[in-house]
Coordinates of N, CA and C in Angstrom, one line a residue:
M1 N 91.9 200.8 256.0 CA 91.7 200.8 254.5 C 90.9 202.1 254.0
T2 N 89.9 202.4 254.8 CA 89.2 203.7 254.4 C 90.1 204.7 254.5
A3 N 90.8 204.9 255.6 CA 91.7 206.1 255.8 C 92.9 206.1 254.6
L4 N 93.3 205.0 254.3 CA 94.2 205.1 253.1 C 93.7 205.5 251.9
I5 N 92.4 205.1 251.6 CA 91.8 205.5 250.4 C 91.5 206.9 250.5
A6 N 91.1 207.7 251.6 CA 90.9 208.9 251.7 C 92.3 209.8 251.6
E7 N 93.4 209.3 252.3 CA 94.5 209.9 252.0 C 94.9 209.9 250.4
T8 N 94.9 208.8 250.0 CA 95.2 208.8 248.7 C 94.5 209.9 247.7
T9 N 93.0 210.0 248.0 CA 92.2 210.9 247.2 C 92.8 212.2 247.4
T10 N 93.0 212.7 248.7 CA 93.5 213.9 249.2 C 94.7 214.3 248.4
L11 N 95.5 213.2 248.4 CA 96.8 213.4 247.6 C 96.8 213.8 246.0
R12 N 95.8 213.1 245.4 CA 95.5 213.3 244.1 C 94.9 214.7 243.8
T13 N 94.1 214.9 244.9 CA 93.6 216.5 244.7 C 94.5 217.7 244.8
V14 N 95.5 217.4 245.9 CA 96.4 218.5 246.0 C 97.3 218.4 244.7
G15 N 97.6 217.2 244.2 CA 98.6 217.0 243.1 C 97.9 217.7 241.7
R16 N 96.5 217.8 241.6 CA 95.9 218.4 240.4 C 96.0 219.8 240.8
K17 N 95.7 220.4 241.9 CA 95.9 221.7 242.1 C 97.1 222.4 241.8
I18 N 98.3 221.6 242.1 CA 99.6 222.0 242.0 C 99.7 222.0 240.4
A19 N 99.3 221.0 239.6 CA 99.4 220.8 238.4 C 98.6 222.0 237.5
M20 N 97.4 222.4 238.0 CA 96.8 223.4 237.5 C 97.4 224.8 237.6
R21 N 98.2 224.9 238.8 CA 98.9 226.1 238.8 C 100.2 226.1 238.1
V22 N 100.8 225.1 237.8 CA 101.8 225.1 236.8 C 101.4 225.4 235.3
V23 N 100.3 224.6 235.0 CA 99.8 224.9 233.7 C 99.4 226.5 233.5
G24 N 99.0 227.0 234.5 CA 98.6 228.5 234.6 C 99.9 229.0 234.3
V25 N 100.9 228.9 234.8 CA 102.3 229.8 234.9 C 103.0 229.4 233.3
V26 N 102.7 228.3 232.8 CA 103.2 228.0 231.6 C 102.4 228.7 230.5
A27 N 101.1 228.8 230.7 CA 100.2 229.6 229.8 C 100.4 231.2 229.8
A28 N 100.6 231.7 231.1 CA 100.8 232.9 231.3 C 102.3 233.2 230.7
L29 N 103.1 232.5 230.8 CA 104.5 232.7 230.1 C 104.3 232.9 228.6
G30 N 103.7 231.7 228.2 CA 103.4 231.8 226.6 C 102.5 232.9 226.1
L31 N 101.7 233.3 226.9 CA 100.9 234.4 226.4 C 101.8 235.7 226.2
V32 N 102.6 236.0 227.3 CA 103.4 237.0 227.4 C 104.5 237.1 226.2
T33 N 105.0 236.0 226.0 CA 106.1 235.8 224.9 C 105.3 235.9 223.7
A34 N 104.3 235.4 223.5 CA 103.3 235.4 222.2 C 103.3 236.7 221.7
C35 N 103.1 237.7 222.7 CA 102.6 238.9 222.4 C 103.9 239.8 221.9
T36 N 105.2 239.2 222.1 CA 106.4 239.9 221.6 C 106.5 239.6 220.1
T37 N 106.6 240.7 219.4 CA 107.1 240.5 218.0 C 108.3 241.1 217.8
S38 N 108.7 240.6 216.6 CA 110.0 241.2 216.1 C 109.9 242.5 215.4
D39 N 110.9 243.2 214.9 CA 110.8 244.4 214.1 C 109.9 244.1 212.7
S40 N 109.9 242.8 212.3 CA 109.2 242.8 211.1 C 107.8 242.5 211.3
G41 N 107.3 242.4 212.4 CA 105.8 242.1 212.7 C 105.5 240.7 213.2
G42 N 106.6 239.7 212.8 CA 106.2 238.3 213.1 C 106.7 238.0 214.6
P43 N 106.6 236.9 215.1 CA 106.9 236.5 216.4 C 108.6 236.5 216.5
S44 N 108.9 237.1 217.7 CA 110.3 237.3 218.0 C 110.9 235.9 218.2
N45 N 112.3 235.8 218.2 CA 113.1 234.6 218.3 C 112.8 234.1 219.8
Q46 N 112.6 235.1 220.8 CA 112.3 234.8 222.0 C 110.9 234.1 222.4
A47 N 110.0 234.6 221.5 CA 108.6 233.9 221.6 C 108.7 232.6 221.0
M48 N 109.4 232.4 219.8 CA 109.6 231.1 219.2 C 110.3 230.3 220.0
G49 N 111.4 230.6 220.8 CA 112.1 229.8 221.6 C 111.3 229.2 222.7
T50 N 110.4 230.1 223.3 CA 109.6 229.7 224.5 C 108.5 228.6 224.0
L51 N 107.9 228.8 222.8 CA 107.1 227.8 222.4 C 107.6 226.5 222.1
A52 N 108.8 226.6 221.5 CA 109.4 225.3 220.8 C 110.0 224.6 222.3
G53 N 110.5 225.3 223.1 CA 111.1 224.7 224.3 C 110.0 224.1 225.2
A54 N 108.8 224.6 225.2 CA 107.7 224.0 226.0 C 107.2 222.8 225.3
A55 N 107.1 222.8 224.0 CA 106.6 221.7 223.2 C 107.7 220.4 223.4
I56 N 109.0 220.8 223.3 CA 110.0 219.7 223.5 C 110.1 219.4 224.9
G57 N 110.1 220.2 225.8 CA 110.1 220.0 227.1 C 109.1 219.1 227.6
G58 N 107.8 219.3 227.1 CA 106.7 218.5 227.6 C 106.8 217.1 227.1
T59 N 107.2 216.8 225.7 CA 107.2 215.6 225.1 C 108.3 214.9 226.2
V60 N 109.5 215.4 226.3 CA 110.5 214.6 227.0 C 110.1 214.4 228.4
G61 N 109.6 215.3 229.2 CA 108.9 215.1 230.4 C 108.0 214.1 230.4
G62 N 107.1 214.0 229.4 CA 106.1 212.9 229.5 C 106.7 211.5 229.1
L63 N 107.7 211.4 228.4 CA 108.3 210.3 227.9 C 109.1 209.8 229.1
A64 N 109.8 210.7 229.8 CA 110.8 210.3 230.8 C 109.8 209.8 232.1
F65 N 108.8 210.5 232.3 CA 108.1 210.3 233.6 C 106.9 209.6 233.4
G66 N 106.3 209.5 232.3 CA 105.2 208.9 232.1 C 103.9 209.3 232.6
S67 N 103.7 210.6 233.1 CA 102.7 211.1 233.8 C 102.2 212.7 233.3
A68 N 101.2 213.1 233.5 CA 100.8 214.4 233.3 C 101.6 215.5 234.0
G69 N 102.0 215.1 235.2 CA 103.1 216.1 235.9 C 104.5 216.1 235.1
G70 N 104.9 214.9 234.6 CA 106.0 215.0 233.9 C 106.0 215.9 232.7
V71 N 104.8 215.8 232.0 CA 104.5 216.7 230.8 C 104.7 218.0 231.3
I72 N 103.8 218.5 232.5 CA 103.8 219.8 232.8 C 105.2 220.4 233.2
G73 N 105.9 219.6 233.9 CA 107.1 220.0 234.5 C 108.1 220.2 233.4
G74 N 108.1 219.2 232.4 CA 108.9 219.2 231.3 C 108.6 220.6 230.4
A75 N 107.4 221.0 230.3 CA 106.9 222.0 229.4 C 107.5 223.2 230.1
L76 N 107.2 223.3 231.4 CA 107.8 224.5 232.1 C 109.2 224.8 232.0
V77 N 110.0 223.8 232.2 CA 111.5 224.0 232.0 C 111.9 224.1 230.7
G78 N 111.2 223.4 229.8 CA 111.7 223.7 228.6 C 111.4 225.1 228.0
A79 N 110.0 225.8 228.3 CA 109.6 226.9 228.1 C 110.7 228.0 228.5
L80 N 111.1 227.9 229.8 CA 112.2 228.8 230.4 C 113.3 228.7 229.7
A81 N 113.9 227.5 229.3 CA 115.2 227.5 228.5 C 115.0 228.0 227.2
G82 N 113.9 227.8 226.4 CA 113.7 228.1 225.1 C 113.5 229.8 225.0
N83 N 113.1 230.2 226.3 CA 113.0 231.8 226.3 C 114.4 232.5 226.4
L84 N 115.2 231.9 227.1 CA 116.5 232.3 227.4 C 117.3 232.2 225.9
V85 N 117.2 231.0 225.4 CA 117.9 230.7 224.0 C 117.3 231.6 223.0
G86 N 116.1 232.0 223.0 CA 115.4 232.8 221.9 C 115.8 234.4 222.2
R87 N 116.2 234.8 223.3 CA 116.6 236.0 223.8 C 118.0 236.1 223.2
A88 N 118.9 235.1 223.5 CA 120.2 235.1 223.2 C 120.4 235.3 221.8
L89 N 119.5 234.7 220.8 CA 119.6 234.9 219.4 C 119.4 236.2 219.0
D90 N 118.5 237.0 219.6 CA 118.2 238.4 219.3 C 119.5 239.2 219.5
Q91 N 120.0 238.8 220.7 CA 121.1 239.6 221.1 C 122.5 239.3 220.2
Q92 N 122.6 238.1 219.6 CA 123.5 237.7 218.7 C 123.5 238.5 217.5
E93 N 122.2 238.8 217.1 CA 122.1 239.5 215.8 C 122.4 241.0 216.1
R94 N 122.2 241.5 217.4 CA 122.6 242.8 217.6 C 124.2 243.0 217.9
A95 N 124.7 241.9 218.5 CA 126.2 241.8 218.5 C 127.0 241.9 217.2
R96 N 126.3 241.3 216.3 CA 126.8 241.1 214.9 C 126.9 242.6 214.3
L97 N 125.7 243.3 214.5 CA 125.5 244.5 213.8 C 126.6 245.6 214.4
A98 N 126.6 245.4 215.7 CA 127.6 246.4 216.6 C 129.0 246.1 215.9
Q99 N 129.5 244.7 215.6 CA 130.8 244.4 215.1 C 131.0 245.0 213.9
A100 N 130.0 245.0 213.0 CA 129.9 245.4 211.6 C 130.1 247.0 211.5
T101 N 129.4 247.6 212.8 CA 129.4 249.0 212.7 C 130.8 249.6 213.1
Q102 N 131.5 248.8 214.2 CA 132.9 249.1 214.4 C 133.9 249.1 213.2
S103 N 133.6 247.9 212.3 CA 134.5 247.7 211.4 C 134.3 248.8 210.3
A104 N 132.9 249.2 210.0 CA 132.7 250.5 209.0 C 133.3 251.7 209.4
F105 N 133.3 251.9 210.7 CA 133.8 253.1 211.3 C 135.2 253.3 211.0
V106 N 136.0 252.4 211.0 CA 137.5 252.5 210.9 C 137.8 252.1 209.3
A107 N 137.0 251.6 208.4 CA 137.3 251.3 207.2 C 137.8 252.4 206.2
D108 N 138.7 252.2 205.4 CA 139.2 253.0 204.4 C 138.4 253.2 203.2
T109 N 137.5 252.2 202.9 CA 136.5 252.3 201.8 C 135.1 252.3 202.2
N110 N 134.3 252.3 201.4 CA 132.8 252.3 201.7 C 132.3 251.0 201.4
V111 N 133.2 250.0 201.3 CA 132.6 248.7 201.1 C 131.9 248.2 202.5
P112 N 130.8 247.6 202.4 CA 130.0 247.3 203.5 C 130.7 245.9 204.3
T113 N 130.6 246.1 205.6 CA 131.0 245.0 206.4 C 129.7 244.3 206.6
T114 N 129.7 242.8 206.3 CA 128.3 242.0 206.3 C 128.5 240.8 207.2
Y115 N 127.6 240.6 208.1 CA 127.5 239.3 208.7 C 126.2 238.6 208.6
T116 N 126.3 237.3 208.5 CA 125.2 236.5 208.5 C 125.0 235.6 209.6
V117 N 123.8 235.7 210.2 CA 123.4 235.0 211.7 C 122.6 233.9 211.3
E118 N 122.9 232.8 211.2 CA 122.0 231.6 210.9 C 121.1 231.2 211.9
P119 N 119.9 230.8 211.7 CA 119.1 230.5 212.7 C 119.4 229.1 213.2
T120 N 119.3 228.8 214.6 CA 119.7 227.5 215.1 C 118.8 226.5 215.1
T121 N 117.5 226.7 214.6 CA 116.5 225.7 214.4 C 116.6 225.3 212.8
T122 N 115.9 224.2 212.6 CA 116.0 223.6 211.2 C 114.7 224.1 210.5
S123 N 114.1 225.1 211.0 CA 112.9 225.6 210.5 C 113.2 226.4 209.0
S124 N 112.0 226.9 208.3 CA 112.3 227.5 207.1 C 112.7 229.0 207.1
T125 N 112.9 229.4 208.5 CA 113.3 230.7 208.8 C 114.7 231.1 208.1
P126 N 114.7 232.1 207.4 CA 116.0 232.4 206.6 C 116.9 233.1 207.7
A127 N 118.2 233.0 207.3 CA 119.2 233.5 208.0 C 119.0 235.3 208.1
T128 N 119.5 235.9 209.3 CA 119.4 237.3 209.4 C 120.7 237.8 208.9
V129 N 120.8 238.8 208.0 CA 121.9 239.4 207.4 C 122.0 240.9 207.9
V130 N 123.1 241.2 208.7 CA 123.4 242.3 209.0 C 124.5 243.1 208.4
A131 N 124.6 244.5 208.0 CA 125.7 245.1 207.3 C 125.9 246.5 207.8
A132 N 127.0 247.1 207.8 CA 127.1 248.5 208.1 C 128.2 249.0 206.9
R133 N 128.1 250.1 206.4 CA 128.8 250.7 205.4 C 129.0 252.2 205.7
P134 N 130.3 252.7 205.6 CA 130.4 254.1 205.8 C 129.9 254.9 204.6
V135 N 129.2 256.0 204.7 CA 128.7 256.6 203.8 C 129.5 258.2 203.5
A136 N 130.4 258.4 204.4 CA 131.2 259.6 204.2 C 132.7 259.3 205.0
P137 N 133.7 260.1 204.8 CA 134.7 260.1 205.5 C 134.5 260.4 207.0
P138 N 135.5 260.1 207.9 CA 135.4 260.5 209.2 C 135.8 262.0 209.4
S139 N 135.0 262.6 210.2 CA 135.4 264.0 210.6 C 135.8 264.2 212.2
T140 N 136.7 265.2 212.4 CA 137.1 265.4 213.8 C 136.3 266.7 214.2
R141 N 135.7 266.6 215.4 CA 134.9 267.6 216.1 C 135.8 268.4 217.1
A142 N 135.4 269.6 217.2 CA 136.2 270.7 218.1 C 136.7 269.9 219.5
D143 N 135.7 269.1 220.0 CA 136.1 268.4 221.3 C 137.0 267.2 221.3
G144 N 137.5 266.8 220.0 CA 138.4 265.9 219.8 C 137.7 264.5 219.4
S145 N 136.4 264.5 219.2 CA 135.9 263.3 219.0 C 136.0 263.2 217.5
T146 N 135.8 261.8 217.2 CA 135.8 261.4 215.6 C 134.4 261.2 215.1
C147 N 133.8 261.4 214.3 CA 132.4 260.9 213.9 C 132.5 260.6 212.5
R148 N 131.3 259.7 212.2 CA 131.3 259.2 210.7 C 129.9 258.7 210.5
P149 N 129.3 259.0 209.6 CA 127.9 258.6 209.3 C 128.1 257.1 208.6
I150 N 127.3 256.3 209.3 CA 127.3 254.7 208.8 C 125.8 254.3 208.3
E151 N 125.8 253.7 207.3 CA 124.5 253.3 207.0 C 124.5 251.7 207.4
L152 N 123.3 251.4 208.1 CA 123.0 250.1 208.9 C 122.0 249.5 208.1
T153 N 122.3 248.2 207.8 CA 121.2 247.4 206.9 C 121.0 246.1 207.6
A154 N 119.8 245.7 207.7 CA 119.4 244.4 208.4 C 118.2 243.9 207.7
T155 N 118.7 242.7 207.3 CA 117.6 241.8 206.5 C 117.0 240.5 207.3
K156 N 115.8 240.6 208.0 CA 115.3 239.6 208.7 C 114.0 239.1 208.1
N157 N 113.9 238.0 208.2 CA 112.6 237.3 207.9 C 112.0 237.9 206.4
G158 N 113.0 238.2 205.6 CA 112.7 238.7 204.2 C 112.4 240.1 204.1
Q159 N 112.5 240.7 205.2 CA 112.3 242.3 205.0 C 113.5 243.1 205.4
T160 N 113.8 244.1 204.6 CA 115.3 244.7 205.0 C 114.9 246.3 205.4
T161 N 115.7 246.6 206.3 CA 115.7 247.9 206.9 C 117.0 248.6 206.8
T162 N 116.9 249.7 206.3 CA 118.2 250.7 206.2 C 118.0 252.0 206.7
E163 N 119.0 252.2 207.5 CA 119.0 253.6 208.3 C 120.4 254.0 208.4
T164 N 120.7 255.5 208.2 CA 122.0 256.2 208.3 C 122.1 256.9 209.5
T165 N 123.0 256.5 210.5 CA 123.3 257.0 211.6 C 124.7 257.5 211.8
T166 N 124.7 258.7 212.3 CA 126.1 259.1 212.6 C 126.7 258.7 213.9
F167 N 127.7 258.2 214.0 CA 128.5 257.6 215.1 C 129.8 258.5 215.4
C168 N 130.0 258.5 216.7 CA 131.0 259.2 217.2 C 131.9 258.5 218.3
K169 N 133.2 258.7 218.2 CA 134.0 258.0 219.3 C 134.8 259.1 220.0
A170 N 134.8 259.4 221.2 CA 135.5 260.2 222.0 C 137.0 260.1 221.8
S171 N 137.6 261.1 221.9 CA 139.4 260.8 222.0 C 139.6 260.1 223.0
G172 N 140.6 259.1 222.6 CA 140.9 258.0 223.6 C 140.2 256.9 224.0
S173 N 139.0 256.9 223.3 CA 137.8 255.8 223.5 C 137.8 254.9 222.4
S174 N 137.4 253.8 222.6 CA 137.0 252.8 221.6 C 135.4 252.7 221.4
D175 N 134.6 253.2 222.2 CA 133.1 253.0 222.1 C 132.6 254.1 221.2
L176 N 131.7 253.5 220.2 CA 130.8 254.3 219.5 C 129.6 254.6 220.0
K177 N 129.3 255.9 219.8 CA 127.8 256.4 220.3 C 127.1 256.9 219.2
P178 N 125.9 256.7 219.1 CA 125.1 257.1 218.0 C 124.7 258.6 218.4
V179 N 124.7 259.4 217.4 CA 124.6 261.0 217.7 C 123.6 261.5 216.8
S180 N 122.7 262.5 217.1 CA 122.0 263.0 216.2 C 122.7 264.2 215.7
V181 N 122.6 264.6 214.3 CA 123.4 265.6 213.7 C 122.4 266.4 213.1

């Protein structure tokens, strides 16, 4: 009987050490992504996804397994999943801006091409709006490439950033490259 009690105590001690390591990993992941900010200075979608994923995963893990280990494991899995989803949101915004730039490059008028990227959470975060508008007609260079200045605008978290960049497309290519003129 004494051997059984000693073995149970040893298993609990090992379990606590493992749990503390998992908590350390989750905390480190949280600190790393909490230091990541968006262009507007607030937390990035990736950081918000990590924190929300950890909270939801910890809650689900605790309810499903009814133990501290379930909470910790759920928080770790949730944080990883939330991190990946948050990163994808940032990529989605960049992809929409690239689409708008492509449309503006071939446009016949200077009407902006605008996309709205809705947040996937039900928080009070406003949608991100990206737009691209040609500011001059296309011109052909001596090397056969076509270039055009495009005004890029992004409104995220209530802050608007506008920048004019000249994009060029090599002859026979569909890839736009920003250039300094």
